[in-house]
């Protein structure tokens, strides 16, 4: 799914924009070797990425495009384990009771919120790890 839409009250608050402000929205299922590994539900500020809707996300990822269009100035994120809602479970080809690792992230670029994304990962396939510095 790739569409232009209007910000709900909650999204407007997350972006620091007025309600009903235009946003871009994408819903993408990522696969590895034919297996669905991630559902990415992303909202994008058109001021930061005006050509977002023209991208071919079969050849690049939203993250790659956004890093070029609005270089990362900062991000906030949370990770939690949640049962997959029916629509997400269907897209990931898992049982609805399956716990997923859910990453919610807000990124800033060009001095404003560039994107808000929720990424669902089948819990049995993933762990998150990292290092800073």
PDB file of C-alpha atoms in Angstrom, residues 23-91:
ATOM      1  CA  UNK A  23       0.934  12.586   5.091  1.00  0.00           C
ATOM      2  CA  UNK A  24       2.256   9.747   2.970  1.00  0.00           C
ATOM      3  CA  UNK A  25       1.538   6.209   4.142  1.00  0.00           C
ATOM      4  CA  UNK A  26       3.091   2.897   3.156  1.00  0.00           C
ATOM      5  CA  UNK A  27       2.347  -0.619   4.322  1.00  0.00           C
ATOM      6  CA  UNK A  28       4.992  -3.059   3.126  1.00  0.00           C
ATOM      7  CA  UNK A  29       5.613  -6.741   3.797  1.00  0.00           C
ATOM      8  CA  UNK A  30       9.318  -7.587   3.614  1.00  0.00           C
ATOM      9  CA  UNK A  31      10.349 -11.111   2.583  1.00  0.00           C
ATOM     10  CA  UNK A  32      13.529 -13.153   2.879  1.00  0.00           C
ATOM     11  CA  UNK A  33      13.764 -16.284   0.738  1.00  0.00           C
ATOM     12  CA  UNK A  34       9.995 -16.171   0.201  1.00  0.00           C
ATOM     13  CA  UNK A  35       9.222 -15.954   3.927  1.00  0.00           C
ATOM     14  CA  UNK A  36       7.502 -12.817   5.316  1.00  0.00           C
ATOM     15  CA  UNK A  37       9.829 -11.386   7.957  1.00  0.00           C
ATOM     16  CA  UNK A  38       8.479  -7.881   8.623  1.00  0.00           C
ATOM     17  CA  UNK A  39       5.351  -5.777   8.274  1.00  0.00           C
ATOM     18  CA  UNK A  40       6.337  -2.106   8.031  1.00  0.00           C
ATOM     19  CA  UNK A  41       3.570   0.445   8.612  1.00  0.00           C
ATOM     20  CA  UNK A  42       5.124   3.864   7.895  1.00  0.00           C
ATOM     21  CA  UNK A  43       3.838   7.448   7.896  1.00  0.00           C
ATOM     22  CA  UNK A  44       5.977  10.105   6.196  1.00  0.00           C
ATOM     23  CA  UNK A  45       6.030  13.900   6.292  1.00  0.00           C
ATOM     24  CA  UNK A  46       5.800  15.075   2.638  1.00  0.00           C
ATOM     25  CA  UNK A  47       7.907  18.156   3.484  1.00  0.00           C
ATOM     26  CA  UNK A  48      10.832  15.830   4.253  1.00  0.00           C
ATOM     27  CA  UNK A  49      10.373  13.359   1.409  1.00  0.00           C
ATOM     28  CA  UNK A  50       8.292  14.922  -1.383  1.00  0.00           C
ATOM     29  CA  UNK A  51       8.977  12.085  -3.860  1.00  0.00           C
ATOM     30  CA  UNK A  52       8.159   9.250  -1.439  1.00  0.00           C
ATOM     31  CA  UNK A  53       5.103   8.096  -3.397  1.00  0.00           C
ATOM     32  CA  UNK A  54       7.109   7.861  -6.640  1.00  0.00           C
ATOM     33  CA  UNK A  55       9.628   5.374  -5.205  1.00  0.00           C
ATOM     34  CA  UNK A  56       9.742   1.752  -6.336  1.00  0.00           C
ATOM     35  CA  UNK A  57      10.024  -0.068  -3.030  1.00  0.00           C
ATOM     36  CA  UNK A  58      10.678  -3.362  -4.781  1.00  0.00           C
ATOM     37  CA  UNK A  59      14.176  -2.009  -5.559  1.00  0.00           C
ATOM     38  CA  UNK A  60      14.902   0.165  -2.525  1.00  0.00           C
ATOM     39  CA  UNK A  61      13.580   0.405   1.007  1.00  0.00           C
ATOM     40  CA  UNK A  62      11.732   3.343   2.517  1.00  0.00           C
ATOM     41  CA  UNK A  63      14.603   3.727   4.978  1.00  0.00           C
ATOM     42  CA  UNK A  64      17.190   4.009   2.169  1.00  0.00           C
ATOM     43  CA  UNK A  65      15.136   6.662   0.387  1.00  0.00           C
ATOM     44  CA  UNK A  66      14.411   8.623   3.579  1.00  0.00           C
ATOM     45  CA  UNK A  67      18.078   8.645   4.647  1.00  0.00           C
ATOM     46  CA  UNK A  68      18.935  10.291   1.318  1.00  0.00           C
ATOM     47  CA  UNK A  69      15.959  12.687   1.248  1.00  0.00           C
ATOM     48  CA  UNK A  70      16.055  13.744   4.923  1.00  0.00           C
ATOM     49  CA  UNK A  71      19.325  12.629   6.559  1.00  0.00           C
ATOM     50  CA  UNK A  72      18.812  11.317  10.066  1.00  0.00           C
ATOM     51  CA  UNK A  73      19.186  13.928  12.805  1.00  0.00           C
ATOM     52  CA  UNK A  74      17.793  11.782  15.590  1.00  0.00           C
ATOM     53  CA  UNK A  75      15.348   9.061  16.492  1.00  0.00           C
ATOM     54  CA  UNK A  76      13.322   7.748  19.378  1.00  0.00           C
ATOM     55  CA  UNK A  77      12.157   4.161  19.536  1.00  0.00           C
ATOM     56  CA  UNK A  78      10.582   1.478  21.672  1.00  0.00           C
ATOM     57  CA  UNK A  79      10.568  -2.304  21.357  1.00  0.00           C
ATOM     58  CA  UNK A  80       7.912  -4.527  22.860  1.00  0.00           C
ATOM     59  CA  UNK A  81       6.449  -8.007  22.488  1.00  0.00           C
ATOM     60  CA  UNK A  82       2.818  -8.000  21.352  1.00  0.00           C
ATOM     61  CA  UNK A  83       0.406 -10.549  19.919  1.00  0.00           C
ATOM     62  CA  UNK A  84      -0.096  -9.989  16.203  1.00  0.00           C
ATOM     63  CA  UNK A  85      -3.419  -8.403  15.223  1.00  0.00           C
ATOM     64  CA  UNK A  86      -5.282 -10.503  12.649  1.00  0.00           C
ATOM     65  CA  UNK A  87      -4.225  -8.388   9.645  1.00  0.00           C
ATOM     66  CA  UNK A  88      -0.555  -8.459  10.678  1.00  0.00           C
ATOM     67  CA  UNK A  89      -0.679 -12.191  11.452  1.00  0.00           C
ATOM     68  CA  UNK A  90      -2.127 -12.822   7.995  1.00  0.00           C
ATOM     69  CA  UNK A  91       0.612 -10.763   6.311  1.00  0.00           C
TER      70      UNK A  91
END
